[in-house]
PDB file of C-alpha atoms in Angstrom:
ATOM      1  CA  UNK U   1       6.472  -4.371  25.755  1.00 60.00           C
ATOM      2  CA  UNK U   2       6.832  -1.804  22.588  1.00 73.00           C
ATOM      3  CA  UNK U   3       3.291  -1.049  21.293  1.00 88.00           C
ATOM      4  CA  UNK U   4       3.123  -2.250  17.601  1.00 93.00           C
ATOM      5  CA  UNK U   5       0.972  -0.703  14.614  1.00 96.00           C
ATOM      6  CA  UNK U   6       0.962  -1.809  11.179  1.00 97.00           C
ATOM      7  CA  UNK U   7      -0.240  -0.008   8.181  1.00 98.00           C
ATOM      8  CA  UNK U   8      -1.377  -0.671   4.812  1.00 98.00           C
ATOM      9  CA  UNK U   9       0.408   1.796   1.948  1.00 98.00           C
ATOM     10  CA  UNK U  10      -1.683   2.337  -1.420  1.00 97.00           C
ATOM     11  CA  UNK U  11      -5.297   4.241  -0.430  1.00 96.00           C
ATOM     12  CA  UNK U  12      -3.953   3.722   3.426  1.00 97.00           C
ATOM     13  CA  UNK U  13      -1.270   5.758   3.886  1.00 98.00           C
ATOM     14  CA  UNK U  14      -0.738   7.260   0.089  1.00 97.00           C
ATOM     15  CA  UNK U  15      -3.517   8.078  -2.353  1.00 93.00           C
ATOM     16  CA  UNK U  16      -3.199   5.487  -4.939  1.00 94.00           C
ATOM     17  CA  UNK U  17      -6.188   5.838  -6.619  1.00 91.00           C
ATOM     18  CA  UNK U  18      -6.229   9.092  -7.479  1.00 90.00           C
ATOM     19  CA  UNK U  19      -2.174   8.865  -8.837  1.00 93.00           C
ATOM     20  CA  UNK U  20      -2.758   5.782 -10.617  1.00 95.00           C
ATOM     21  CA  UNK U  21      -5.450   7.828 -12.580  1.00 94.00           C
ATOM     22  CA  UNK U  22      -3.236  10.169 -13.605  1.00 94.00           C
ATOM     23  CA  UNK U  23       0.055   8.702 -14.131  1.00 96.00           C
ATOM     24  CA  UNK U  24      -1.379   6.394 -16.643  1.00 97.00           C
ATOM     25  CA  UNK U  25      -2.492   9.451 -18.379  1.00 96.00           C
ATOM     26  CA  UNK U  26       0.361  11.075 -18.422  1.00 96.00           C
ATOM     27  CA  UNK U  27       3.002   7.833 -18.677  1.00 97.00           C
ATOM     28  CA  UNK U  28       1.127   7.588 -22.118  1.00 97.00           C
ATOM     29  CA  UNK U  29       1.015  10.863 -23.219  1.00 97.00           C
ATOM     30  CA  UNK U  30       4.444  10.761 -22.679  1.00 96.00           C
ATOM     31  CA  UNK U  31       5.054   7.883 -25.154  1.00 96.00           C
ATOM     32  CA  UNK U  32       2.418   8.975 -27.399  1.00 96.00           C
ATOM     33  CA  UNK U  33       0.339   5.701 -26.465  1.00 97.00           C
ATOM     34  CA  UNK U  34      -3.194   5.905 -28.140  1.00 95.00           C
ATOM     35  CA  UNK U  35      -6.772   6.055 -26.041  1.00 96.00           C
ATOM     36  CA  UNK U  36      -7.155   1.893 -26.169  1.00 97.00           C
ATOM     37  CA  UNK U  37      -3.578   1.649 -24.298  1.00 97.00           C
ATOM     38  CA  UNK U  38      -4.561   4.071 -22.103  1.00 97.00           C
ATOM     39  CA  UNK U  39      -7.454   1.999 -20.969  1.00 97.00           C
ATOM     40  CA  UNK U  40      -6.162  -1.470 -21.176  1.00 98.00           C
ATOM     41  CA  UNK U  41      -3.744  -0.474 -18.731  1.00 97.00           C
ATOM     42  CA  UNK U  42      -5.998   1.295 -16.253  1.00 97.00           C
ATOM     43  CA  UNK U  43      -8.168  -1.842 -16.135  1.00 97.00           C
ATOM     44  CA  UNK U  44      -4.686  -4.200 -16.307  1.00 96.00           C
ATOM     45  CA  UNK U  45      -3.471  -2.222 -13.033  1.00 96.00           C
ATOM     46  CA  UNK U  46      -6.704  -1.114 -11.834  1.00 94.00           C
ATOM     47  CA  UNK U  47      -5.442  -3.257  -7.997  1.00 91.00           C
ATOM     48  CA  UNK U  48      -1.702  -3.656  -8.678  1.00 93.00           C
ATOM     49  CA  UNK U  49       1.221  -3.015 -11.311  1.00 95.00           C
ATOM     50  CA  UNK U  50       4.229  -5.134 -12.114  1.00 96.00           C
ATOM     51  CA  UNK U  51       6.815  -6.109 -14.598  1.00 95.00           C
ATOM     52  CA  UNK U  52       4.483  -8.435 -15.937  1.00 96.00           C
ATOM     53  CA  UNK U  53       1.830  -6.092 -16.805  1.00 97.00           C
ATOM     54  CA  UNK U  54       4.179  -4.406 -19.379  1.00 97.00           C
ATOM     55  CA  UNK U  55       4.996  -7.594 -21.342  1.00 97.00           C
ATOM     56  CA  UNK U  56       1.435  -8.225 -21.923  1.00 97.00           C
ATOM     57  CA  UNK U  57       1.489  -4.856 -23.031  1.00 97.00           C
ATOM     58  CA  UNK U  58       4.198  -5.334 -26.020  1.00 97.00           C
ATOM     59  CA  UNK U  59       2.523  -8.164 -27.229  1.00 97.00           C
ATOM     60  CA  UNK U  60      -0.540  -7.183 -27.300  1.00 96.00           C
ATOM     61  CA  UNK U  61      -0.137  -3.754 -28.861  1.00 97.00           C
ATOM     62  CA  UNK U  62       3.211  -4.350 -30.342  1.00 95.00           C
ATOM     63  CA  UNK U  63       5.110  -1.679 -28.014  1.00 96.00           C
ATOM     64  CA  UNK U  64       8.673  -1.531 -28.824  1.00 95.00           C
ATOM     65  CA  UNK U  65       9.765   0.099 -25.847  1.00 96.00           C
ATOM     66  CA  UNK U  66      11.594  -1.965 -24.029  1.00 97.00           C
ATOM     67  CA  UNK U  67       9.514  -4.024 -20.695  1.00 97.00           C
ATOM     68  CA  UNK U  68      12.378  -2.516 -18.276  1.00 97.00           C
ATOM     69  CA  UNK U  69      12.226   0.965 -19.444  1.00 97.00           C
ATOM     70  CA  UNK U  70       8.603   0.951 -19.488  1.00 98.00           C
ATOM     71  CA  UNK U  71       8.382  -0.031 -15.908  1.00 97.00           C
ATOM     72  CA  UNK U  72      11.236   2.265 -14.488  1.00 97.00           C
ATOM     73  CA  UNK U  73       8.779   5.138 -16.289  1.00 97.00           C
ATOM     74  CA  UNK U  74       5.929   4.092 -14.867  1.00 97.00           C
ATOM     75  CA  UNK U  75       7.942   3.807 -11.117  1.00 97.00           C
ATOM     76  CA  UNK U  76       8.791   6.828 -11.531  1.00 96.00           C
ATOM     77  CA  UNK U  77       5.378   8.319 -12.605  1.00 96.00           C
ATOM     78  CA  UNK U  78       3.621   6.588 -10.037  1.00 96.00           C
ATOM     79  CA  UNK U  79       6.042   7.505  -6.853  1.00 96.00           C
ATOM     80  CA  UNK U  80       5.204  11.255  -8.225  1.00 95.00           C
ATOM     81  CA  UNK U  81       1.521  10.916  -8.315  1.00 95.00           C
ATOM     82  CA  UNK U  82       0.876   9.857  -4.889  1.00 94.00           C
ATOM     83  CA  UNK U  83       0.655  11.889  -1.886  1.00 90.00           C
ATOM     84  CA  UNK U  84       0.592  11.493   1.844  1.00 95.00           C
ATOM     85  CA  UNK U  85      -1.557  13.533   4.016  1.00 96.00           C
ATOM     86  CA  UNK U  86       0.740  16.363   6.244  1.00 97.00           C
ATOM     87  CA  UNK U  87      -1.472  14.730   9.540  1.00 97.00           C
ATOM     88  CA  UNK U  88      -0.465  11.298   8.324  1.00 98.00           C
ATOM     89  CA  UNK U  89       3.093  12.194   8.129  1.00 98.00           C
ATOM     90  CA  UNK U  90       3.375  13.631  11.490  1.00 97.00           C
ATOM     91  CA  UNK U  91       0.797  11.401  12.781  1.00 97.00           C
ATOM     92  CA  UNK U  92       3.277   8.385  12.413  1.00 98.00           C
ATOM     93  CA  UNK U  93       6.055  10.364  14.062  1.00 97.00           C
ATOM     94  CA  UNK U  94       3.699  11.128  16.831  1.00 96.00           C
ATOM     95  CA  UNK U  95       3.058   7.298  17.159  1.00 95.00           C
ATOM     96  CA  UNK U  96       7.085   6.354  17.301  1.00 94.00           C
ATOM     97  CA  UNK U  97       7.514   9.258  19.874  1.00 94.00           C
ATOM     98  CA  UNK U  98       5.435   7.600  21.786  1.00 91.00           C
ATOM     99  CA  UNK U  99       7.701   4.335  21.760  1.00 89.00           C
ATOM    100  CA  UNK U 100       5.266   2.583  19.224  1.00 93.00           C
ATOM    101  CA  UNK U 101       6.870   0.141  16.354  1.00 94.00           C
ATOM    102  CA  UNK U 102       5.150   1.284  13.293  1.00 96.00           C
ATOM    103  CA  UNK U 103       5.422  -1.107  10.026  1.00 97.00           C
ATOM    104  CA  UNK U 104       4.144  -0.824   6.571  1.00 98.00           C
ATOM    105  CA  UNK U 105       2.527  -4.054   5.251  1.00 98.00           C
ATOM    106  CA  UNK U 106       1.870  -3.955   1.491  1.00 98.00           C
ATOM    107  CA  UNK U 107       0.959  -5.911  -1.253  1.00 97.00           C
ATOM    108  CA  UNK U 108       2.577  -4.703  -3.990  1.00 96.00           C
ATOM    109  CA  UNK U 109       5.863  -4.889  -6.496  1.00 96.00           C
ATOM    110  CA  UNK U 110       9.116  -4.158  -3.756  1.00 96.00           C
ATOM    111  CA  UNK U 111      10.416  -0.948  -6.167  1.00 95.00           C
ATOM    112  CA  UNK U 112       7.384   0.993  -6.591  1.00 96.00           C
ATOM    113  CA  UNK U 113       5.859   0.237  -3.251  1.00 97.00           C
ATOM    114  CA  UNK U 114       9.416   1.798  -1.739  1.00 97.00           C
ATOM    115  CA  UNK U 115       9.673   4.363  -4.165  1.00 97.00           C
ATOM    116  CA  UNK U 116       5.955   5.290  -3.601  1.00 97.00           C
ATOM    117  CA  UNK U 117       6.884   5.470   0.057  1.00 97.00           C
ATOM    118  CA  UNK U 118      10.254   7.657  -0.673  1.00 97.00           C
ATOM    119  CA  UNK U 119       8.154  10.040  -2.712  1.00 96.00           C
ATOM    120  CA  UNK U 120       5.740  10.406   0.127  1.00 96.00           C
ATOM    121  CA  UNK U 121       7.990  10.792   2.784  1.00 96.00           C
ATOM    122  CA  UNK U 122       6.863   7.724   4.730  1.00 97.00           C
ATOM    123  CA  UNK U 123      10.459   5.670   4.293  1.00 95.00           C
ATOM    124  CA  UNK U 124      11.927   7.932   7.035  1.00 95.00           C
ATOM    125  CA  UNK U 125       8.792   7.584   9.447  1.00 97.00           C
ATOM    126  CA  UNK U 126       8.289   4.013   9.800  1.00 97.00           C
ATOM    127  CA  UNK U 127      10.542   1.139  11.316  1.00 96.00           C
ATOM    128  CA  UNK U 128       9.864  -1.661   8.808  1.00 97.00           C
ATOM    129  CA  UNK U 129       8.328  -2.084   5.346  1.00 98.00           C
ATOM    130  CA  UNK U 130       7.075  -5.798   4.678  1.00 98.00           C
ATOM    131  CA  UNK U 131       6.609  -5.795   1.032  1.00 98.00           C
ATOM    132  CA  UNK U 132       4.591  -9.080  -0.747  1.00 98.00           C
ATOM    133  CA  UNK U 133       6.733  -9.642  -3.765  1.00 97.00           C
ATOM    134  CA  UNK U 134       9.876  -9.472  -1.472  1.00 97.00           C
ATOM    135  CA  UNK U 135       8.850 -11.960   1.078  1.00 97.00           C
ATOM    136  CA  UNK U 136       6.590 -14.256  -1.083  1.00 97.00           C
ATOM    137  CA  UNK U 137       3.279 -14.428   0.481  1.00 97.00           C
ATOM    138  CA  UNK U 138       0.212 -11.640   0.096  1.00 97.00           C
ATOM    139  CA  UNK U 139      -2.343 -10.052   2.410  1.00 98.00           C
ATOM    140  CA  UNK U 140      -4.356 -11.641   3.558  1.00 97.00           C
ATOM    141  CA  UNK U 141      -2.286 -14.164   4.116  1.00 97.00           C
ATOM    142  CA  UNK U 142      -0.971 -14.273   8.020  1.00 96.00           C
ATOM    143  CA  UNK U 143       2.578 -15.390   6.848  1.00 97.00           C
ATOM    144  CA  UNK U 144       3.264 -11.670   5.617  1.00 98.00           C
ATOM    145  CA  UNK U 145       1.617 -10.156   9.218  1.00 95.00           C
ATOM    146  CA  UNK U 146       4.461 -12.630  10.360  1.00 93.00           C
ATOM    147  CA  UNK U 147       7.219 -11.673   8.355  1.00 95.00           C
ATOM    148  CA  UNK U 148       6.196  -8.319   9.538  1.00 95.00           C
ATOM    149  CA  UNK U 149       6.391  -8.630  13.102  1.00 93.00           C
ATOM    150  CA  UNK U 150       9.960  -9.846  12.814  1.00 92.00           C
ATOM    151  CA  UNK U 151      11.354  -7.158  10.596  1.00 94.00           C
ATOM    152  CA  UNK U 152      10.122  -4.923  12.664  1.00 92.00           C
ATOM    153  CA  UNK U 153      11.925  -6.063  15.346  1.00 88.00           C
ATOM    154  CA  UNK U 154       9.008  -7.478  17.401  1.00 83.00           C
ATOM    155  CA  UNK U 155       9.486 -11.068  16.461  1.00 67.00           C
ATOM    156  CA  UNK U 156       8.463 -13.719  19.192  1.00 59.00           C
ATOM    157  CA  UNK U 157       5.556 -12.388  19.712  1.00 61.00           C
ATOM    158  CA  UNK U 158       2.196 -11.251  17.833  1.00 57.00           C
ATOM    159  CA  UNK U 159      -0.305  -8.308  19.202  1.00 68.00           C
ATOM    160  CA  UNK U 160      -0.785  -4.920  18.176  1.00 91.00           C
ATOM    161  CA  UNK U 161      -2.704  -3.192  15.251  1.00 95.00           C
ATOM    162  CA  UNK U 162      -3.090  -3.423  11.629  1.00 97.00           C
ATOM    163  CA  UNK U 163      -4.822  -0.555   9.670  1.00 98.00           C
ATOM    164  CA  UNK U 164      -6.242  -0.402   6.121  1.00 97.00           C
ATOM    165  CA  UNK U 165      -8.680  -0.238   3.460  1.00 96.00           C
ATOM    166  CA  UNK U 166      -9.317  -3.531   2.706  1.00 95.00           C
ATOM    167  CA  UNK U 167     -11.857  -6.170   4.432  1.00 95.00           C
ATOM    168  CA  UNK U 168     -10.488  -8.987   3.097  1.00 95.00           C
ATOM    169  CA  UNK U 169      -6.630  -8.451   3.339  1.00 97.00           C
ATOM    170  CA  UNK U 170      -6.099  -5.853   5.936  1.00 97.00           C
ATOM    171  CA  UNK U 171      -9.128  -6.878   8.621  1.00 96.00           C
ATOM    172  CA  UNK U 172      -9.696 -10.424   7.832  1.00 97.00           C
ATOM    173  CA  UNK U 173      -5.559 -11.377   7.560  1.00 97.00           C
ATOM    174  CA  UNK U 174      -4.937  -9.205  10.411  1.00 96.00           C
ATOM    175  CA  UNK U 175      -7.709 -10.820  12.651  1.00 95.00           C
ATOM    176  CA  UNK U 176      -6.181 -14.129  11.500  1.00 95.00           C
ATOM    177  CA  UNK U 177      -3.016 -13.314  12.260  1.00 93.00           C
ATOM    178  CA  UNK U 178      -3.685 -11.960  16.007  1.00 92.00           C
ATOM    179  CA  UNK U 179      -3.601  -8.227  15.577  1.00 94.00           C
ATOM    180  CA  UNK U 180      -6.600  -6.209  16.286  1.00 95.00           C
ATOM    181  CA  UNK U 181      -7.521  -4.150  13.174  1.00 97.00           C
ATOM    182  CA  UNK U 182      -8.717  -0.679  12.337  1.00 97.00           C
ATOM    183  CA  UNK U 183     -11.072  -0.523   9.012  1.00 96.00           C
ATOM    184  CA  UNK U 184     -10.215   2.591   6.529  1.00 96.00           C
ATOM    185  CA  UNK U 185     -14.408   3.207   5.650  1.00 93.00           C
ATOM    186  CA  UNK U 186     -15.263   3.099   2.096  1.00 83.00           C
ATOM    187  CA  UNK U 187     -17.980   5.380   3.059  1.00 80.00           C
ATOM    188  CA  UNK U 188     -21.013   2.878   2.394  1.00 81.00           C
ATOM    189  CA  UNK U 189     -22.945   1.047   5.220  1.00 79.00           C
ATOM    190  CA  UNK U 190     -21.663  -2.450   4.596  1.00 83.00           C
ATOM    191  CA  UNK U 191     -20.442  -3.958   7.942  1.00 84.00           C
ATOM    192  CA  UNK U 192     -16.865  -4.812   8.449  1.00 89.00           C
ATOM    193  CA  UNK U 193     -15.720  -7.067  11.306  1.00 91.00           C
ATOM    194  CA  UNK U 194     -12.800  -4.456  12.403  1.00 94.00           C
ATOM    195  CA  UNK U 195     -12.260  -3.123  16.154  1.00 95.00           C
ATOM    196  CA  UNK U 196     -12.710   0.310  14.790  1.00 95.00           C
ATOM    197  CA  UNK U 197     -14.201   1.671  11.806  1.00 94.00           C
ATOM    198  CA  UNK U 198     -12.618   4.946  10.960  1.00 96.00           C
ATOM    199  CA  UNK U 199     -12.489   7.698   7.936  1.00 94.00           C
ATOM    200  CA  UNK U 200      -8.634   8.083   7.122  1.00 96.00           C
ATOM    201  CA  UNK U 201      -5.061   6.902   8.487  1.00 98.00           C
ATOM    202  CA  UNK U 202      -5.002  10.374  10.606  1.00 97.00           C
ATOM    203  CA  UNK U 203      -8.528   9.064  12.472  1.00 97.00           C
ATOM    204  CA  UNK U 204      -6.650   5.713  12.900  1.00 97.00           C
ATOM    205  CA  UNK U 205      -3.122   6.856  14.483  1.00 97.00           C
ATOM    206  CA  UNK U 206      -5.131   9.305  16.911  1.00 96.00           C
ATOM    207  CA  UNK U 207      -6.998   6.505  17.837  1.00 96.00           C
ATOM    208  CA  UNK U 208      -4.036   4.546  18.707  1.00 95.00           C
ATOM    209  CA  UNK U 209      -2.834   7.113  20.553  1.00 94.00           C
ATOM    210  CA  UNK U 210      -5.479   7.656  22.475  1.00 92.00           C
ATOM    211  CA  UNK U 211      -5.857   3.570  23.320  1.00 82.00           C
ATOM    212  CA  UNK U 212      -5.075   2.773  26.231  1.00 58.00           C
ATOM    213  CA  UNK U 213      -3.780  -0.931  26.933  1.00 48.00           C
ATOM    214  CA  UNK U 214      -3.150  -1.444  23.639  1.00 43.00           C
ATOM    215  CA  UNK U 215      -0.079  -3.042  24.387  1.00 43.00           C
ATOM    216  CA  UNK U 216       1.849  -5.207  22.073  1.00 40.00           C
TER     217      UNK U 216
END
């Protein structure tokens, strides 16, 4: 059987925190939005950013900008902030070349988390992107580690890895779900119930590579 490995996108694969930071800045600069907009919306989007998030922002601050042109900006903004590591990049066509599936499972609005992974690079280096808002469930939810397994073309069966920097949605739902799971470190001492513990999504895909029967 193919070997499988999932991977979380925003402070995974990408950078998110560190783009979100300053795209806000500079989506408001842009529109000449004053310091209080500038923090609402950090702490609004401080874990995720959709439509939604711009209609509070109209009515609360009377924005006239429309809500649709206000979040193709901020798309836009965002899929240039983030960046993906050169070892990530190659690390992932390392994995495929050696006849792993490779998925990205995401939480996350379906245009920015694609255009995030255009900007990056990773569209063209993975086999499936399982996106929450598309498929109507969330990490840590199992049905998503599901829907995953079947668009990547694995379906019928469950196995393989999931990597990321969350406890709760990447370790817990992946346990849940039947994959064994590799924990992105925070860098504190807390103890996560993962397989591996490692410092970045380079550490990780070595790792896998260097598994062996890690079979799907």
């Amino acid at each position: 059987m193919q070997r499988l490995a999932f991977f979380d996108l925003d402070d995974t694969l990408v950078d998110r925190s560190r783009g979100f930071r300053s795209c806000v800045r500079a989506f408001c600069s842009d529109l000449s939005f004053a310091w209080d907009v500038e923090q609402w919306l950090l702490e609004a989007m401080y874990e995720r950013a959709y439509r939604s998030d711009f209609e509070r922002l109209r009515e609360r601050f009377a924005v006239s900008v429309p809500v649709e042109e206000l979040w193709q900006r901020y798309t836009l903004c965002m899929a240039g902030a983030v960046t993906c590591a050169p070892e990530v990049l190659s690390g992932l066509e390392r994995l495929r070349d050696a006849g792993w599936l490779v998925g990205v499972v995401t939480n996350g609005a379906g245009d920015i988390q694609r255009a995030k992974m255009a900007s990056a690079g990773l569209d063209l280096r993975v086999d499936a992107v399982c996106i929450s808002e598309e498929v109507g469930c969330r990490k840590p939810d199992v049905g998503i580690f599901h829907e995953a397994v079947r668009l990547v073309g694995a379906d019928g069966h469950l196995g393989g890895w999931t990597t990321g920097d969350s406890a709760q949605n990447d370790v817990t739902g992946g346990r849940a779900a039947g994959l064994r799971t590799i924990w992105i470190s925070d860098g504190t001492d807390r103890v996560v119930e993962a397989d591996h513990v490692v410092s970045g999504a380079a550490d990780a895909i070595d790792l896998l590579l260097g598994l062996e029967g890690a079979r799907v």
